[in-house]
Amino acid sequence: MQSSFEKLKKFFRLEAEKNYNDQAIIGGLAKVLDFWEGEARASGIDEETVQAVSTCLRGYHDLAPEARAESLKSLWGRVQAQRPGLGDIPPAPARPAVMETGRAKPSQPQQRRPQPEAGRSASVPGAGTRQRPIALNASLTVLAGVGPRHAQTLEKLDLKTLGDMLYFFPRRYDDYSQLKPIHRLFYGESVTVVGTLQTVANRPVRGGASSITEAVINDGTGALRLTWFNQPWVANRLAVGEAISVSGKIDQYLGRLVMNSPDWESIEAENLHTNRIVPIYSLTATITQKWLRKIVHQVVSYWAPKLTDHLPASIREAAQLPTLGEALLQVHHPDSQESLRQARQRLAFDEIFFLQMGVLRQKREWQAGTARFYEVPDDELAERARLLPYTLTNAQQRALQEIRADLRSGRPMNRLLQGDVGSGKTVVAALGAWIAIQAGTQAAFMAPTAILAEQHYRNLSALLVETGPLPPGSLRLLVGDTPEAEKDGIRAGLASGQVKLVVGTHALLEDPVTFADLQFVVIDEQHRFGVEQRSALRAKGAEPHLLVMTATPIPRSLALTVYGDLDLSVMDELPPGRQAVETHILRPRERERAYTLIRSQVAAGRQAFIIYPLIEESEKSELLAAKAEHLRLQQEVFPDLKLGLLHGRMRPDEKDEVMLKFRAGEFQALVSTTVVEVGVDIPNATIMLIEGANHFGLAQLHQLRGRVGRGPDQSYCLLVPDHEDSAENQRLEAMAETNDGFILAERDLEQRGPGEFLGARQSGYATGLQMASLTDVRLIDKARTQALALFERDPDLGQEENQYLSEALTRFWGGGKGDVS
Ligand code: ADP
Ligand code: MG
C-alpha cells in the first residue's frame, strides 16, 4: 500500500524539480494514472483518495505552473493526513517565470447544466478556467466532514466540485445587522425576526383531520404569534427557550400580528452576536443550513482570494467593479448591504459580458462565411412591389432594403425581423424570397403550425403566383397532414429544383426532404422553434440566407443583448388605415355590458374571441374549466350563437380544425384559452373579451389583442380583471392607453422581467444568468459597451491581458459553436 503512495511521491518530487512544467513523465503527469489507479485500488487504497488523485492529475496539465504547485501540495497534504510519515514533497520554488504556451490537451469536461434548447453550456463564468487552481475541480468529498453520502445529497443542488460551491449563491440573506424589533413590525411587511420561543403547541382542528402548530416568540420588545398549518413535526423541532429566526409576511388575526407558515431556523449564536448579514442557501433534504453554510464558507474563504480574475484590470476599472475574488467573498459573506450590492453587480456584469462576447463572436463567425450573391435591379424590385394590392410602409421598405443588402453582401444573411403584430412581415419575407427565386434558387418558409403555414401559403400564392413570376406548381405547401402521395411529389419537386418555394411546418425538417439548391430560409415565429429545428432547416442548404421573424416586441436593450448575434430589422409602423383597437377595462360586475357588445358585433356579421386565463394548476382541471366555461356561455349567455372551443389539451390538428371553422364563419364566437394562435389572421373578428385579464402580462395581452383589429372595421378589446386591485388595473390602463407593442414591452419588462420575451432564447442563454437581471438596463449597457470595446481592440482575445478571459469565455460557451438563430 505504501508503495503506491511512494511512487506518487517520486513523481511529484521529480515534477517539483522540473519547476512543475509537467515533464516529470513523458506525456505529462496524468500518464501516471494509467498504471497508478489500478495499482492503488488493488493495494486497497480507498476509492475517495484514488478519485482525488485522479481528478487532480487529469486537470494538472491545464494549470499555470504556480497553480500546479499548489494543487500537488494540497493533494499531498491530503494523502499525508491519511498516511503520516510519507514525507513532504519539496515546497514549490519561487515562481518560475515561464509563460506556458500551447495547451493542446483539453481539460476534463466540465459538468454542465442541460441546455436542450440551445445546446450550449451554461457553466458559470469563471467556472473551470485555467487560472482556477485545480483543486477546485476536486470532488466535494475532499472536504473534511463531507463523505460520499453528503456528496450525493449536494449533487442534487448541482454541487459537485469545490468550484461549484464558489458559484452557489445564497438564495437570500438574513440581515442581523438590521434586525427589526417585534414592537415595530407592521401588517403586510415581509421581515426576519429573531426571538426566544415562549410556547409551542399542536392543536387539532376539524375534528382532528388537520392540525395547527402555534408558537409564540418574544424578543424583549414584544411577542409574535407563529402558526403552521398541518405540519405537526414543526412542534417537535421547536423547543421552548430556544432562539429562532423566522422570516415571512406579517399578517393579522383577531387584531394581533401573526406570521403564517414562516421559514424558520434555529439561531446560531455566533450570527446574532456578529451582527452580520448571513447567507441563506437553498437546501435539500438531510442537510441543514448551518452545515451547508459552514462548508461553503470553508471553500469560499480559502479559495476566493486565490483566484486570478478573468476580467482584465482595464475592464474592471473602467466598469468600476470589484475583483472576482472579492465579489465571491462578499456575495457569500457580505460586510454590508453596499458591498453585497457591488458583489452582485460584478457577478451579474460577468454574465452579461460573457453573453455579449459570445454573441459577438458568433456573429463574426457567420460573417466570415460566404453565401450566394444576389443582385436585383431597383426597377425590377419596384415593379414587383407595384403588383402588390397595397403600398409598402416605410418600415417595410427599410426592412426589405436591409434584406436586399444582405443578399448582395456575399455573406450569409442572419437577420431578425421584428415587427409588431400586423405590421406586415410576411410580404417583406416573401419579397426577399422572391429575390432568391428569381435568380433560379430555392426558398423555404417555415411556420410553427399548419394553420399558419396554410395562411402563408395563401398569401404567398397571391403575392407570387397569381400576380405573375412563379409558375403554378413551383409553390407548394407541406404540412404533416399533406397526403403521403402528394408529399412524395413535393419532395421530388424540391429535390429536382422544380419547386422553387415551399411553405410548411416541421414537416419540412423530415429526412426525406432535400433541396436542389436551398438559398433562402424564413422562419416565422422563431421563438416557437428550438435551435436544432432552425438549424436543421438551414442545414438543408449550404450557408443559405436566413431570416427569422418574431411578432414579440423586444425592448432594444434586450434585443441587442440576447440577439446580438443577429442583425436586427425593426418594423415599428403599421400599414395605414389600421384602426387602433379600442380597449376598455370593465369591472367584473359590468360583464353583461361586454356580452351586449359581443351580441351587437355578431349581429353586424362580425366574430368574437372570448379568452380566459387558466389559473388551475393541473391540466385536467384546466380542461374541465375550459369545457365548463364554454358550456356556461353557450347555454346561459349566448344560447342563439354557435360557440367554438379551443384549449391546450387539444391535438394540433384538432386546434387547426377549430380555427379553420372559426375563420370560415361556422362559429360566431370562439371561447379559448391563450392557445389561440399567434399570427392567425381573421379580419372578420372584431371583438375580444379577455377574462381574468389581471393574470396576463402586458406583452401577452398585446399579442392576444393583436388577433382583432386586422380588418377595416373598428375593433374592440374588453379587459375584465377578476377582482379590483388598483395596481393591476393600472397595468391594464397601459393597454387602454396604447396599441404600441414596443411601449407595452418596455413597461412589461420593467414590471415582470424578461421571461415572456425570450421564448427559446430564455432557456438557451438566460439560464446561464444566475445573478444578472435582464431588466437592469444600465448594467446591460455597461457590459455591452465594454464587450464591444474589447471586441474592437482584441477580437481574438490574443493579447496577454485577455488570456484568462479568453479561456473563461470558451468554457462559458462550452467551446462549441452555437447556432446563430
Ligand atoms: P405580421 O407582421 O403580423 O405577420 P402579416 O404579414 O400577417 O402581419 O400582415 C397583416 C395583414 O396586413 C395582412 O392581411 C397583410 O395583407 C396586410 N398588409 C401587409 N402589408 C400591408 C401594407 N403595406 N398595406 C396594407 N396592408 C398590408
Ligand atoms: Mg405573421
mmCIF file of C-alpha atoms in Angstrom, residues 117 446 506 509 523 528-538:
data_model
loop_
_atom_site.group_PDB
_atom_site.id
_atom_site.type_symbol
_atom_site.label_atom_id
_atom_site.label_comp_id
_atom_site.label_asym_id
_atom_site.label_seq_id
_atom_site.Cartn_x
_atom_site.Cartn_y
_atom_site.Cartn_z
ATOM 1 C CA GLU A 117 -32.831 24.413 -26.499
ATOM 2 C CA MET A 446 -41.363 27.506 -42.011
ATOM 3 C CA HIS A 506 -41.919 20.878 -39.001
ATOM 4 C CA LEU A 509 -37.464 19.045 -41.448
ATOM 5 C CA ILE A 523 -38.610 31.059 -40.021
ATOM 6 C CA ARG A 528 -41.646 28.647 -31.304
ATOM 7 C CA PHE A 529 -38.829 26.560 -32.701
ATOM 8 C CA GLY A 530 -35.857 25.081 -30.969
ATOM 9 C CA VAL A 531 -32.370 25.866 -32.110
ATOM 10 C CA GLU A 532 -31.959 22.369 -33.512
ATOM 11 C CA GLN A 533 -35.047 22.779 -35.633
ATOM 12 C CA ARG A 534 -33.916 26.087 -37.012
ATOM 13 C CA SER A 535 -30.505 24.769 -37.821
ATOM 14 C CA ALA A 536 -31.952 21.563 -39.247
ATOM 15 C CA LEU A 537 -33.772 23.587 -41.859
ATOM 16 C CA ARG A 538 -30.729 25.676 -42.587
#
